[in-house]
Amino acid sequence: MKVITRTEPGLAEHALPGESRVLAAAQRSLNQESRGLRALWPFLGPAFVAAVAYVDPGNFATNTSAGAKYGYMLLWVVLSANLMAMLIQSMSAKLGIATGRNLAEVCRDRFPRPLSWGLWVQAELVAMATDLAEFVGAAVGLNLLFGIPLLPAGVIIGFAAFGILTLQSRGFRPLEAAIAALVGVIVVAFGFEVFLSGFTPSEVVHGLFVPRIQGTDSVLLAVGILGATVMPHVIYLHSALTQNRVVGVDAREREKIFKLEKIDVVIAMSIAGLVNIAMMVTAAAVFFGHDVGTPEDLDGAFHGLGQAIGSHASVAFGLALLASGLSSSSVGTMAGQVVMQGFIRRRIPLLLRRLVTMTPALVVLAIGVNPSTTLVLSQVALSFGIPFALIPLVIFCSNRGLMDTLVNRRATTIVAWAVVAVIVSLNGFLVFQVITGA
């Protein structure tokens, strides 16, 4: 059996030295020469990069607000959103494994040219909106921690994110390791905060498994948490991360690769889900029902945590926000590259793309727009892009001629369409509420 790595769709290339070791280990796994964690290790990584979108600054804002206003009541929404994310990200990974092409490339190949170009334009706008929110979130984190004004903080974040992206030149493992390390910072920070928060375990369990809603505002927050969970740019990206990473030469190998990548998805999405739960639990334990005040934005959450449980808690929150914005901004730029190359077969230098995507954020920071307002508006913009990524994904994954043995089972397709209907409907409702001010 032979494992192939490709740097471009359809082209076999020599792997970099670091990649060669991973690919050799992957081949041993496919040959059943290794077992357990040793067999799984070469396939871990893509889902961790994709999972960054589920712990971005937008999640900080919605989870903190929900916990502060309604306590543990909306934890079940976080759990539901995470289960949906597992299904969607596993399908995106499967598309790349089965076809050797990413979602943007399959759209280009399968759809009429005008439709393909229209999808490209909206995907680029979505990528820019994504980068705007994450870039601003990281700048806020730097400002809160070190008092650096937002505009200079934004410039620093831009170059730091570019530095992370240059790791791509060394192969996929260094970049995956850097992203995983930043996610690790978020995990440790919120684990620390949950420990300090004095939460009530029984109420956490009740909130996770007993669905409840209390008034219009809680409905809107639930819609925001659930509807904004699936980021369209990361659906494109995950398929690109798996398409050329480890390529099986026959259907049996591709099925084995997908089986291992599903474990990657479950682990990474579970970590992201636990982080989101920790965000809401911390806010619920510290702010809800206490005489501390409800934070109106990320600044308020930062200072409120410091006042309630100590300055070390606010530092942990700031570090987590910085790591979140920095990692998700890097991933957003990667997604932009995938979208452009996939839809129109064009690439631009990484530094140029970084400068283009950071410009709107720098403008927002320079003119003094409220960062939290920017986060909310960017989430609305992202909502418009979700159906344009999700619907093609389900269509393609249900096509046996395209997916071969990795085609969705009928039950999977039914559940996937139900998830699409729920997410698209809720996002439409959220957008309507925001536009009408209802």
mmCIF file with all atom_site columns, N, CA and C in Angstrom, residues 409-434:
data_model
loop_
_atom_site.group_PDB
_atom_site.id
_atom_site.type_symbol
_atom_site.label_atom_id
_atom_site.label_alt_id
_atom_site.label_comp_id
_atom_site.label_asym_id
_atom_site.label_entity_id
_atom_site.label_seq_id
_atom_site.pdbx_PDB_ins_code
_atom_site.Cartn_x
_atom_site.Cartn_y
_atom_site.Cartn_z
_atom_site.occupancy
_atom_site.B_iso_or_equiv
_atom_site.pdbx_formal_charge
_atom_site.auth_seq_id
_atom_site.auth_comp_id
_atom_site.auth_asym_id
_atom_site.auth_atom_id
_atom_site.pdbx_PDB_model_num
ATOM 1  N N  . ARG A 1 409 ? -24.820 7.875  4.263  1.00 0.00 ? 409 ARG A N  1
ATOM 2  C CA . ARG A 1 409 ? -25.944 6.964  4.405  1.00 0.00 ? 409 ARG A CA 1
ATOM 3  C C  . ARG A 1 409 ? -27.229 7.789  4.372  1.00 0.00 ? 409 ARG A C  1
ATOM 4  N N  . ARG A 1 410 ? -28.337 7.096  4.057  1.00 0.00 ? 410 ARG A N  1
ATOM 5  C CA . ARG A 1 410 ? -29.615 7.811  3.963  1.00 0.00 ? 410 ARG A CA 1
ATOM 6  C C  . ARG A 1 410 ? -29.950 8.531  5.275  1.00 0.00 ? 410 ARG A C  1
ATOM 7  N N  . ALA A 1 411 ? -29.726 7.857  6.392  1.00 0.00 ? 411 ALA A N  1
ATOM 8  C CA . ALA A 1 411 ? -30.033 8.473  7.689  1.00 0.00 ? 411 ALA A CA 1
ATOM 9  C C  . ALA A 1 411 ? -29.167 9.707  7.924  1.00 0.00 ? 411 ALA A C  1
ATOM 10 N N  . THR A 1 412 ? -27.890 9.626  7.529  1.00 0.00 ? 412 THR A N  1
ATOM 11 C CA . THR A 1 412 ? -26.987 10.764 7.689  1.00 0.00 ? 412 THR A CA 1
ATOM 12 C C  . THR A 1 412 ? -27.458 11.950 6.862  1.00 0.00 ? 412 THR A C  1
ATOM 13 N N  . THR A 1 413 ? -27.891 11.666 5.635  1.00 0.00 ? 413 THR A N  1
ATOM 14 C CA . THR A 1 413 ? -28.370 12.731 4.761  1.00 0.00 ? 413 THR A CA 1
ATOM 15 C C  . THR A 1 413 ? -29.620 13.396 5.329  1.00 0.00 ? 413 THR A C  1
ATOM 16 N N  . ILE A 1 414 ? -30.539 12.591 5.869  1.00 0.00 ? 414 ILE A N  1
ATOM 17 C CA . ILE A 1 414 ? -31.762 13.144 6.455  1.00 0.00 ? 414 ILE A CA 1
ATOM 18 C C  . ILE A 1 414 ? -31.414 14.056 7.636  1.00 0.00 ? 414 ILE A C  1
ATOM 19 N N  . VAL A 1 415 ? -30.536 13.574 8.502  1.00 0.00 ? 415 VAL A N  1
ATOM 20 C CA . VAL A 1 415 ? -30.136 14.381 9.655  1.00 0.00 ? 415 VAL A CA 1
ATOM 21 C C  . VAL A 1 415 ? -29.419 15.648 9.188  1.00 0.00 ? 415 VAL A C  1
ATOM 22 N N  . ALA A 1 416 ? -28.559 15.511 8.174  1.00 0.00 ? 416 ALA A N  1
ATOM 23 C CA . ALA A 1 416 ? -27.813 16.665 7.668  1.00 0.00 ? 416 ALA A CA 1
ATOM 24 C C  . ALA A 1 416 ? -28.751 17.733 7.112  1.00 0.00 ? 416 ALA A C  1
ATOM 25 N N  . TRP A 1 417 ? -29.765 17.313 6.351  1.00 0.00 ? 417 TRP A N  1
ATOM 26 C CA . TRP A 1 417 ? -30.722 18.299 5.825  1.00 0.00 ? 417 TRP A CA 1
ATOM 27 C C  . TRP A 1 417 ? -31.523 18.940 6.949  1.00 0.00 ? 417 TRP A C  1
ATOM 28 N N  . ALA A 1 418 ? -31.827 18.165 7.993  1.00 0.00 ? 418 ALA A N  1
ATOM 29 C CA . ALA A 1 418 ? -32.537 18.728 9.140  1.00 0.00 ? 418 ALA A CA 1
ATOM 30 C C  . ALA A 1 418 ? -31.671 19.782 9.837  1.00 0.00 ? 418 ALA A C  1
ATOM 31 N N  . VAL A 1 419 ? -30.373 19.486 9.969  1.00 0.00 ? 419 VAL A N  1
ATOM 32 C CA . VAL A 1 419 ? -29.447 20.441 10.581 1.00 0.00 ? 419 VAL A CA 1
ATOM 33 C C  . VAL A 1 419 ? -29.349 21.706 9.728  1.00 0.00 ? 419 VAL A C  1
ATOM 34 N N  . VAL A 1 420 ? -29.263 21.527 8.421  1.00 0.00 ? 420 VAL A N  1
ATOM 35 C CA . VAL A 1 420 ? -29.217 22.681 7.513  1.00 0.00 ? 420 VAL A CA 1
ATOM 36 C C  . VAL A 1 420 ? -30.467 23.531 7.691  1.00 0.00 ? 420 VAL A C  1
ATOM 37 N N  . ALA A 1 421 ? -31.636 22.882 7.727  1.00 0.00 ? 421 ALA A N  1
ATOM 38 C CA . ALA A 1 421 ? -32.893 23.620 7.861  1.00 0.00 ? 421 ALA A CA 1
ATOM 39 C C  . ALA A 1 421 ? -32.929 24.401 9.174  1.00 0.00 ? 421 ALA A C  1
ATOM 40 N N  . VAL A 1 422 ? -32.481 23.768 10.253 1.00 0.00 ? 422 VAL A N  1
ATOM 41 C CA . VAL A 1 422 ? -32.487 24.437 11.557 1.00 0.00 ? 422 VAL A CA 1
ATOM 42 C C  . VAL A 1 422 ? -31.535 25.636 11.560 1.00 0.00 ? 422 VAL A C  1
ATOM 43 N N  . ILE A 1 423 ? -30.311 25.415 11.097 1.00 0.00 ? 423 ILE A N  1
ATOM 44 C CA . ILE A 1 423 ? -29.304 26.480 11.144 1.00 0.00 ? 423 ILE A CA 1
ATOM 45 C C  . ILE A 1 423 ? -29.679 27.639 10.228 1.00 0.00 ? 423 ILE A C  1
ATOM 46 N N  . VAL A 1 424 ? -30.096 27.331 9.019  1.00 0.00 ? 424 VAL A N  1
ATOM 47 C CA . VAL A 1 424 ? -30.457 28.388 8.076  1.00 0.00 ? 424 VAL A CA 1
ATOM 48 C C  . VAL A 1 424 ? -31.680 29.152 8.573  1.00 0.00 ? 424 VAL A C  1
ATOM 49 N N  . SER A 1 425 ? -32.672 28.444 9.099  1.00 0.00 ? 425 SER A N  1
ATOM 50 C CA . SER A 1 425 ? -33.877 29.108 9.608  1.00 0.00 ? 425 SER A CA 1
ATOM 51 C C  . SER A 1 425 ? -33.546 30.012 10.791 1.00 0.00 ? 425 SER A C  1
ATOM 52 N N  . LEU A 1 426 ? -32.748 29.511 11.716 1.00 0.00 ? 426 LEU A N  1
ATOM 53 C CA . LEU A 1 426 ? -32.402 30.301 12.887 1.00 0.00 ? 426 LEU A CA 1
ATOM 54 C C  . LEU A 1 426 ? -31.546 31.505 12.525 1.00 0.00 ? 426 LEU A C  1
ATOM 55 N N  . ASN A 1 427 ? -30.642 31.319 11.581 1.00 0.00 ? 427 ASN A N  1
ATOM 56 C CA . ASN A 1 427 ? -29.842 32.461 11.151 1.00 0.00 ? 427 ASN A CA 1
ATOM 57 C C  . ASN A 1 427 ? -30.699 33.492 10.437 1.00 0.00 ? 427 ASN A C  1
ATOM 58 N N  . GLY A 1 428 ? -31.654 33.013 9.638  1.00 0.00 ? 428 GLY A N  1
ATOM 59 C CA . GLY A 1 428 ? -32.560 33.952 9.003  1.00 0.00 ? 428 GLY A CA 1
ATOM 60 C C  . GLY A 1 428 ? -33.369 34.730 10.021 1.00 0.00 ? 428 GLY A C  1
ATOM 61 N N  . PHE A 1 429 ? -33.814 34.023 11.055 1.00 0.00 ? 429 PHE A N  1
ATOM 62 C CA . PHE A 1 429 ? -34.571 34.677 12.127 1.00 0.00 ? 429 PHE A CA 1
ATOM 63 C C  . PHE A 1 429 ? -33.705 35.701 12.863 1.00 0.00 ? 429 PHE A C  1
ATOM 64 N N  . LEU A 1 430 ? -32.445 35.323 13.125 1.00 0.00 ? 430 LEU A N  1
ATOM 65 C CA . LEU A 1 430 ? -31.533 36.238 13.808 1.00 0.00 ? 430 LEU A CA 1
ATOM 66 C C  . LEU A 1 430 ? -31.292 37.492 12.980 1.00 0.00 ? 430 LEU A C  1
ATOM 67 N N  . VAL A 1 431 ? -31.052 37.310 11.694 1.00 0.00 ? 431 VAL A N  1
ATOM 68 C CA . VAL A 1 431 ? -30.822 38.456 10.814 1.00 0.00 ? 431 VAL A CA 1
ATOM 69 C C  . VAL A 1 431 ? -32.058 39.361 10.785 1.00 0.00 ? 431 VAL A C  1
ATOM 70 N N  . PHE A 1 432 ? -33.234 38.750 10.701 1.00 0.00 ? 432 PHE A N  1
ATOM 71 C CA . PHE A 1 432 ? -34.483 39.528 10.693 1.00 0.00 ? 432 PHE A CA 1
ATOM 72 C C  . PHE A 1 432 ? -34.622 40.341 11.971 1.00 0.00 ? 432 PHE A C  1
ATOM 73 N N  . GLN A 1 433 ? -34.324 39.715 13.102 1.00 0.00 ? 433 GLN A N  1
ATOM 74 C CA . GLN A 1 433 ? -34.436 40.412 14.382 1.00 0.00 ? 433 GLN A CA 1
ATOM 75 C C  . GLN A 1 433 ? -33.479 41.590 14.460 1.00 0.00 ? 433 GLN A C  1
ATOM 76 N N  . VAL A 1 434 ? -32.252 41.382 13.981 1.00 0.00 ? 434 VAL A N  1
ATOM 77 C CA . VAL A 1 434 ? -31.253 42.439 14.035 1.00 0.00 ? 434 VAL A CA 1
ATOM 78 C C  . VAL A 1 434 ? -31.634 43.598 13.119 1.00 0.00 ? 434 VAL A C  1
#
